[in-house]
Coordinates of C-alpha atoms and ligand atoms in Angstrom, one line a residue:
X27 CA 15.4 17.6 -118.4
X28 CA 15.8 14.4 -115.9
X29 CA 13.5 12.5 -113.7
X30 CA 13.3 10.8 -110.4
X31 CA 10.7 8.2 -109.7
X32 CA 9.9 6.4 -106.3
X33 CA 6.9 4.1 -105.3
X34 CA 6.2 6.1 -102.0
X35 CA 6.1 9.9 -102.2
X36 CA 5.0 12.9 -100.2
X37 CA 4.2 16.1 -101.7
X38 CA 4.7 18.6 -98.8
X39 CA 1.1 17.9 -97.5
X40 CA 0.1 14.6 -98.5
X41 CA 1.4 11.1 -99.6
X42 CA 0.7 10.4 -103.3
X43 CA -1.1 7.4 -103.9
X44 CA 1.0 4.9 -106.0
X45 CA 4.4 7.1 -105.7
X46 CA 5.2 9.7 -108.3
X47 CA 7.5 10.8 -110.9
X48 CA 9.3 14.1 -110.5
X49 CA 10.4 16.0 -113.7
X50 CA 13.4 18.2 -113.0
X51 CA 14.6 21.1 -115.6
X52 CA 17.7 23.0 -114.5
X53 CA 17.0 24.1 -111.2
X54 CA 13.3 23.8 -110.9
X55 CA 10.6 21.0 -110.7
X56 CA 9.1 21.0 -114.1
X57 CA 6.3 18.5 -113.4
X58 CA 4.9 16.0 -110.8
X59 CA 3.5 12.8 -112.4
X60 CA 2.4 9.3 -111.5
X61 CA 4.7 6.7 -110.7
X62 CA 3.7 4.9 -114.2
X63 CA 4.2 8.1 -115.9
X64 CA 5.8 7.7 -119.6
X65 CA 8.6 10.3 -119.5
X66 CA 9.2 11.9 -122.7
X67 CA 12.1 10.6 -125.1
X68 CA 15.5 11.8 -124.1
X69 CA 14.6 12.2 -120.5
X70 CA 16.7 10.4 -118.0
X71 CA 14.8 8.5 -115.3
X72 CA 16.3 7.3 -111.9
X73 CA 14.1 5.0 -110.3
X74 CA 14.3 4.4 -106.7
X75 CA 12.6 2.0 -104.2
X76 CA 12.2 4.3 -101.2
X77 CA 10.4 7.5 -100.6
X78 CA 10.5 10.7 -102.3
X79 CA 9.4 14.0 -100.8
X80 CA 10.7 17.8 -100.7
X81 CA 14.0 18.6 -99.2
X82 CA 13.2 19.2 -95.3
X83 CA 13.3 22.8 -93.8
X84 CA 14.9 23.4 -90.4
X85 CA 13.6 26.6 -88.8
X86 CA 16.2 27.1 -86.2
X87 CA 20.0 26.2 -86.6
X88 CA 23.4 28.0 -85.9
X89 CA 25.5 27.6 -88.8
X90 CA 28.6 29.2 -87.2
X91 CA 29.0 26.0 -84.7
X92 CA 29.3 22.7 -85.4
X93 CA 28.0 20.9 -82.3
X94 CA 31.6 20.7 -80.5
X95 CA 31.2 21.8 -77.0
X96 CA 32.3 25.4 -77.1
X97 CA 32.0 26.1 -80.6
X98 CA 28.9 28.9 -80.4
X99 CA 31.2 30.6 -78.1
X100 CA 34.2 30.3 -80.1
X101 CA 32.6 31.4 -83.4
X102 CA 33.1 35.1 -82.8
X103 CA 37.0 34.6 -82.2
X104 CA 37.3 33.0 -85.7
X105 CA 39.0 34.7 -88.6
X106 CA 36.7 35.5 -91.3
X107 CA 38.2 32.6 -93.2
X108 CA 37.6 30.2 -90.5
X109 CA 34.0 31.5 -90.0
X110 CA 33.1 31.0 -93.6
X111 CA 34.7 27.5 -93.9
X112 CA 32.7 26.5 -90.7
X113 CA 29.4 27.8 -92.2
X114 CA 30.2 26.1 -95.3
X115 CA 30.9 22.8 -93.6
X116 CA 27.6 22.9 -91.5
X117 CA 25.5 23.9 -94.6
X118 CA 26.9 20.7 -96.3
X119 CA 26.0 18.4 -93.2
X120 CA 22.4 19.8 -93.7
X121 CA 22.6 19.2 -97.8
X122 CA 24.0 15.8 -97.1
X123 CA 20.8 14.9 -95.0
X124 CA 18.5 16.3 -97.3
X125 CA 17.8 19.5 -95.5
X126 CA 17.5 22.0 -98.4
X127 CA 16.4 25.2 -96.5
X128 CA 17.6 26.3 -93.0
X129 CA 16.7 29.4 -90.9
X130 CA 19.9 30.7 -89.0
X131 CA 18.6 32.1 -85.8
X132 CA 22.0 33.3 -84.5
X133 CA 25.2 33.8 -86.3
X134 CA 28.0 36.6 -85.4
X135 CA 29.3 39.3 -87.8
X136 CA 26.3 38.5 -90.2
X137 CA 28.3 35.8 -91.8
X138 CA 25.3 33.7 -93.0
X139 CA 23.9 36.5 -95.1
X140 CA 26.9 36.2 -97.6
X141 CA 25.8 32.4 -97.9
X142 CA 22.1 33.0 -98.1
X143 CA 23.1 35.7 -101.1
X144 CA 25.4 33.6 -102.8
X145 CA 23.0 30.9 -103.2
X146 CA 25.7 28.6 -104.5
X147 CA 24.9 25.4 -106.3
X148 CA 24.0 22.4 -103.8
X149 CA 24.4 24.5 -101.1
X150 CA 21.0 24.6 -98.8
X151 CA 19.0 28.0 -98.8
X152 CA 19.7 30.2 -95.8
X153 CA 17.0 32.3 -94.1
X154 CA 19.2 34.5 -91.5
X155 CA 18.6 36.5 -88.5
X156 CA 22.2 37.9 -87.8
X157 CA 23.2 38.0 -84.3
X158 CA 20.5 37.8 -81.9
X159 CA 19.2 40.3 -79.5
X160 CA 20.4 39.9 -76.1
X161 CA 21.1 41.9 -72.7
X162 CA 24.4 42.5 -71.0
X163 CA 26.0 39.4 -70.1
X164 CA 22.7 37.7 -71.4
X165 CA 22.2 34.5 -73.4
X166 CA 24.5 34.4 -76.3
X167 CA 26.0 37.8 -75.5
X168 CA 29.4 36.8 -77.1
X169 CA 27.6 36.7 -80.5
X170 CA 27.5 40.5 -80.6
X171 CA 23.9 41.2 -80.3
X172 CA 23.6 43.1 -76.9
X173 CA 21.3 45.9 -77.4
X174 CA 19.3 47.2 -74.3
X175 CA 17.4 50.7 -74.1
X176 CA 15.5 52.7 -76.5
X177 CA 18.6 54.2 -78.3
X178 CA 20.8 50.9 -78.6
X179 CA 17.6 49.1 -79.8
X180 CA 16.9 51.6 -82.6
X181 CA 20.4 51.5 -83.8
X182 CA 20.6 47.9 -83.6
X183 CA 17.3 47.2 -85.6
X184 CA 18.4 49.7 -88.1
X185 CA 21.7 47.7 -88.5
X186 CA 19.9 44.4 -89.3
X187 CA 17.6 46.3 -91.7
X188 CA 20.7 47.6 -93.5
X189 CA 22.3 44.5 -93.5
X190 CA 19.2 42.9 -95.0
X191 CA 18.3 40.1 -92.3
X192 CA 15.1 38.0 -92.9
X193 CA 14.1 38.0 -89.0
X194 CA 14.9 39.4 -85.9
X195 CA 15.9 36.8 -83.1
X196 CA 15.6 38.0 -79.6
X197 CA 16.5 36.0 -76.5
X198 CA 13.7 36.5 -74.0
X199 CA 15.0 34.3 -71.4
X200 CA 18.4 33.0 -70.3
X201 CA 19.8 30.0 -71.9
X202 CA 21.5 26.5 -70.9
X203 CA 24.7 27.4 -72.7
X204 CA 25.5 30.8 -70.9
X205 CA 26.4 30.7 -67.5
X206 CA 24.9 33.2 -65.3
X207 CA 21.9 33.7 -67.7
X208 CA 18.6 33.2 -65.9
X209 CA 16.9 30.1 -67.6
X210 CA 13.6 30.4 -65.3
X211 CA 13.5 34.2 -65.9
X212 CA 13.4 37.0 -68.4
X213 CA 15.6 39.1 -70.3
X214 CA 14.8 42.7 -71.4
X215 CA 12.4 44.9 -70.0
X216 CA 8.9 44.7 -71.1
X217 CA 9.1 48.2 -73.2
X218 CA 12.5 46.9 -74.5
X219 CA 11.5 43.6 -76.0
X220 CA 8.1 45.3 -77.4
X221 CA 10.4 48.0 -78.9
X222 CA 12.4 45.2 -80.7
X223 CA 9.2 43.8 -81.9
X224 CA 7.5 47.0 -83.0
X225 CA 10.6 48.0 -85.1
X226 CA 11.0 44.6 -86.5
X227 CA 7.3 44.6 -87.6
X228 CA 7.7 48.0 -88.8
X229 CA 10.4 47.0 -91.0
X230 CA 8.3 44.1 -92.4
X231 CA 10.7 41.4 -90.4
X232 CA 9.0 38.8 -88.5
X233 CA 10.3 38.4 -84.6
X234 CA 11.0 35.3 -83.0
X235 CA 11.8 34.7 -79.4
X236 CA 14.1 32.3 -77.4
X237 CA 11.9 31.3 -74.5
X238 CA 13.2 28.4 -71.9
X239 CA 11.1 29.7 -68.9
X240 CA 7.2 29.9 -68.8
X241 CA 7.9 33.7 -67.6
X242 CA 9.8 34.3 -71.0
X243 CA 7.2 32.8 -73.0
X244 CA 4.7 35.2 -71.5
X245 CA 7.0 38.1 -71.8
X246 CA 7.6 37.5 -75.5
X247 CA 4.1 37.0 -76.3
X248 CA 2.8 40.0 -74.7
X249 CA 5.6 42.1 -76.5
X250 CA 3.7 40.6 -79.9
X251 CA 6.2 38.3 -81.4
X252 CA 5.5 35.8 -84.1
X253 CA 7.2 32.7 -82.9
X254 CA 8.6 31.1 -79.6
X255 CA 11.7 29.1 -80.2
X256 CA 12.4 26.0 -77.6
X257 CA 9.2 26.6 -75.6
X258 CA 10.3 24.8 -72.8
X259 CA 8.1 26.3 -70.3
X260 CA 10.3 25.7 -67.2
X261 CA 9.3 27.0 -63.9
X262 CA 10.7 26.2 -60.4
X263 CA 8.8 22.6 -60.6
X264 CA 9.8 21.8 -63.8
X265 CA 8.0 22.0 -67.6
X266 CA 4.8 23.3 -67.1
X267 CA 2.6 24.1 -70.2
X268 CA -0.5 25.6 -69.0
X269 CA -4.0 25.7 -71.0
X270 CA -3.9 29.5 -70.6
X271 CA -0.9 30.2 -72.2
X272 CA -1.5 27.7 -75.3
X273 CA -4.9 29.6 -75.6
X274 CA -3.1 33.0 -75.8
X275 CA -0.7 31.7 -78.1
X276 CA -3.7 30.2 -80.4
X277 CA -5.5 33.7 -80.1
X278 CA -2.7 35.6 -81.4
X279 CA -1.3 32.8 -83.9
X280 CA 2.1 32.8 -82.6
X281 CA 3.9 29.7 -83.9
X282 CA 5.8 27.3 -81.5
X283 CA 9.3 25.5 -82.4
X284 CA 9.9 23.0 -79.8
X285 CA 13.7 22.7 -81.0
X286 CA 13.6 18.9 -80.6
X287 CA 15.9 16.3 -82.5
X288 CA 18.5 15.3 -79.8
X289 CA 20.9 12.4 -80.5
X290 CA 20.0 10.9 -77.1
X291 CA 23.0 8.5 -77.3
X292 CA 25.2 11.5 -77.3
X293 CA 23.8 13.2 -74.2
X294 CA 26.3 12.9 -71.4
X295 CA 24.9 14.1 -68.0
X296 CA 28.1 13.6 -66.3
X297 CA 30.0 16.0 -68.7
X298 CA 27.3 18.8 -68.5
X299 CA 28.5 22.1 -66.8
X300 CA 27.5 21.8 -63.1
X301 CA 24.8 24.4 -63.4
X302 CA 23.1 22.9 -66.2
X303 CA 23.3 19.3 -64.7
X304 CA 21.8 20.4 -61.7
X305 CA 18.9 22.5 -63.4
X306 CA 18.4 19.4 -65.5
X307 CA 18.1 16.8 -62.6
X308 CA 16.3 19.2 -60.5
X309 CA 13.5 20.1 -63.2
X310 CA 13.5 16.1 -64.3
X311 CA 14.9 17.1 -67.9
X312 CA 16.8 13.8 -68.5
X313 CA 16.7 12.8 -72.1
X314 CA 14.3 9.8 -72.1
X315 CA 11.9 12.0 -69.8
X316 CA 12.3 15.1 -71.9
X317 CA 11.4 13.3 -75.2
X318 CA 8.0 12.0 -73.5
X319 CA 7.6 15.4 -72.1
X320 CA 7.9 17.1 -75.5
X321 CA 5.6 14.5 -77.2
X322 CA 2.9 15.4 -74.7
X323 CA 3.4 19.1 -75.1
X324 CA 3.2 18.7 -78.5
X325 CA -0.1 16.9 -78.3
X326 CA -1.4 19.4 -76.1
X327 CA -0.2 22.7 -78.6
X328 CA -2.1 20.7 -81.4
X329 CA -5.1 20.2 -79.3
X330 CA -5.3 24.1 -78.4
X331 CA -5.0 25.0 -82.2
X332 CA -1.4 26.6 -82.0
X333 CA 1.0 26.0 -85.0
X334 CA 4.1 23.9 -84.6
X335 CA 7.0 24.3 -87.1
X336 CA 10.0 21.8 -86.9
X337 CA 13.3 23.6 -86.0
X338 CA 16.4 21.9 -84.1
X339 CA 18.9 24.4 -83.0
X340 CA 21.4 22.4 -84.6
X341 CA 24.9 23.4 -84.1
X342 CA 24.7 24.0 -80.3
X343 CA 26.1 20.6 -78.9
X344 CA 27.2 17.3 -79.8
X345 CA 23.7 15.8 -79.5
X346 CA 22.7 18.6 -82.1
X347 CA 25.0 17.9 -85.0
X348 CA 24.0 19.7 -88.2
X349 CA 22.1 17.1 -90.6
X350 CA 21.5 14.7 -87.8
X351 CA 18.7 16.7 -86.0
X352 CA 15.9 17.6 -88.4
X353 CA 14.7 14.0 -89.4
X354 CA 14.9 13.1 -85.5
X355 CA 12.5 15.9 -85.0
X356 CA 10.2 15.0 -87.4
X357 CA 10.1 11.2 -85.9
X358 CA 9.7 12.7 -82.6
X359 CA 6.8 14.8 -83.8
X360 CA 5.2 11.9 -85.6
X361 CA 4.8 10.2 -82.2
X362 CA 2.5 13.2 -81.4
X363 CA 0.7 14.1 -84.4
X364 CA 0.0 12.3 -87.6
X365 CA 2.8 11.4 -89.9
X366 CA 1.8 13.6 -92.7
X367 CA 1.3 16.2 -90.3
X368 CA 4.8 16.0 -88.9
X369 CA 6.1 15.8 -92.4
X370 CA 4.5 18.9 -93.3
X371 CA 5.7 21.0 -90.6
X372 CA 9.3 20.1 -91.9
X373 CA 8.5 20.9 -95.4
X374 CA 5.3 23.0 -96.8
X375 CA 4.5 24.6 -93.4
X376 CA 8.1 25.4 -92.4
X377 CA 8.6 26.9 -95.8
X378 CA 5.7 29.4 -95.1
X379 CA 7.1 30.0 -91.5
X380 CA 10.2 30.9 -92.6
X381 CA 9.1 32.9 -95.6
X382 CA 10.2 30.7 -98.5
X383 CA 6.8 28.9 -99.5
X384 CA 6.9 30.8 -103.0
X385 CA 10.0 28.7 -104.2
X386 CA 10.1 25.5 -101.9
X387 CA 8.8 23.1 -99.5
X388 CA 6.5 21.0 -102.0
X389 CA 6.6 18.6 -104.9
X390 CA 5.2 21.1 -107.2
X391 CA 5.8 22.2 -110.8
X392 CA 7.5 25.7 -110.9
X393 CA 9.1 25.3 -107.3
X394 CA 13.0 25.0 -106.8
X395 CA 14.1 21.3 -107.2
X396 CA 15.0 20.5 -103.5
X397 CA 14.4 17.1 -103.5
X398 CA 15.2 14.3 -100.9
X399 CA 15.1 10.5 -101.6
X400 CA 15.3 8.2 -98.6
X401 CA 15.7 4.4 -98.4
X402 CA 12.5 2.8 -97.2
X403 CA 8.8 3.5 -97.0
X404 CA 8.6 6.4 -94.6
X405 CA 4.9 5.6 -93.8
X406 CA 6.0 2.0 -92.5
X407 CA 9.2 3.5 -90.6
X408 CA 9.8 7.3 -90.1
X409 CA 13.5 6.7 -89.3
X410 CA 14.0 5.9 -93.0
X411 CA 14.2 9.8 -93.2
X412 CA 17.6 9.3 -91.4
X413 CA 18.7 7.3 -94.8
X414 CA 19.1 9.5 -97.8
X415 CA 20.0 8.2 -100.9
X416 CA 19.7 11.2 -103.2
X417 CA 19.5 14.8 -102.4
X418 CA 19.2 17.5 -104.8
X419 CA 19.0 21.4 -104.0
X420 CA 17.8 23.6 -106.4
X421 CA 18.6 20.7 -108.9
X422 CA 22.0 20.2 -107.9
X423 CA 23.7 17.6 -106.0
X424 CA 25.5 18.6 -102.6
X425 CA 29.1 18.7 -102.7
X426 CA 30.9 16.6 -100.6
X427 CA 31.8 17.4 -96.9
X428 CA 34.3 16.6 -94.2
X429 CA 32.6 14.7 -91.6
Ligands
ZN530 ZN1 19.4 28.4 -80.8

C-alpha cells in the first residue's frame, strides 16, 4: 500500500476541506482520509503541495488521429501496426496529462476496442463507438461508417453490437473537416436516424449525435438520441441557441458536450481550408469570439436545466492535441459555471455519462486508483490543471511517450 497526500483535494464533486490523503492498494483506492491522517506503518507516503483529484474523463476524442492536419482522413490508410501505434501514442498523451478515461467517438476498423479490452497498465480506460454512422460522402465517411436505409442500418448496428461497442455515434449534420458535407444542414432522413437510435437503444447502447447545425440538433433530438456533440447551433446567421431548443433538451434529458478546449495559439485562420475559413468568418466563429460565445452558451444551457459533459474532440487538428484539450475545456467551462461544477463535469459526472461511474471518476475507496496531482491550487488558478506532477492510471504510472 502507498499514499498520496496534498493540501488541496477535489473528490469528484467537491473540494475536501484541508486536503486529503489517498491510500492506494494495487489498482484501487483503499481509502480517502484527511491531510493529517496517520498512515499505517510501512505505507509509503508521497506529499505534494498542489491539488489532488480524480483522473480526468474526456467524453469525446479520436484516438486514431494525432492532431496533424489530415491525420483523421489518413487513419484508414494506415497499416494495422501503424494504426495501433497511433492509438498507443495518443492514449499515452492523455495519460501524461492526467486524462485516465476517454470516450472515443469515431475510430476506423474498430481499433480502439482492442485497447479497451487490453486495459494495459498505465493506459487510460477507453469507451468506444467504433466507426461513426454517416451518409454517402457525409461527414467522416472515410472512417468506414456509411449506412443509409433500413437494410444497411440494421446490418451496421448488428455489426457494432457483435463487435461490442459501448456507444453509437451518428453524424447528424455535416462537419468542418469534410469538404462538401453540409455543416448548416442535416444528414440522414428522419426515419434513418430514428432507426439507428431505436436499434441502438434496443441493444442497450446510448446514442450520441454530432451536430453543428441547429437543424441537426433538432433532427437528432427528435430521433431520441441521448447526447449532442459539439452543439454549435449554427444557422445562416451564426450561432443561435434558442430557449425552445434548450427547453426541449431539458425535457428529454439529452446531455450536451460542447467539445471545447482549443489551444487558440495554434489556430491559424489563414491556413484553414478555404470553405471552412469562409464559414468561420461569415458566422463570426473566430477563436476569441467563439470562446465567449461558448461560455455564454454554457451559462444558458445550465439555466435551462440541461446537463453538460466535458469532451473535446481531441485529435482532429493542431489546436486539439491529445492531452492538451481536456484541462482547457474545464478552464473554459469554469468561466461560466462554478469551478466545482466544471471539475465534476470532467470527473464524476463525465464518468457517469460515459458509463464508468461504478469504477472511476471520484476519490472513493473501492474505485480504481485513477489519480491526478497538479502543481498549484486549482481553486486559485484553474489553469493549474495544465501542470500535472503525478498521474496514476488504475494505480500504475503512465508509460513515457514520444511527443
Ligand atoms: Zn469528433
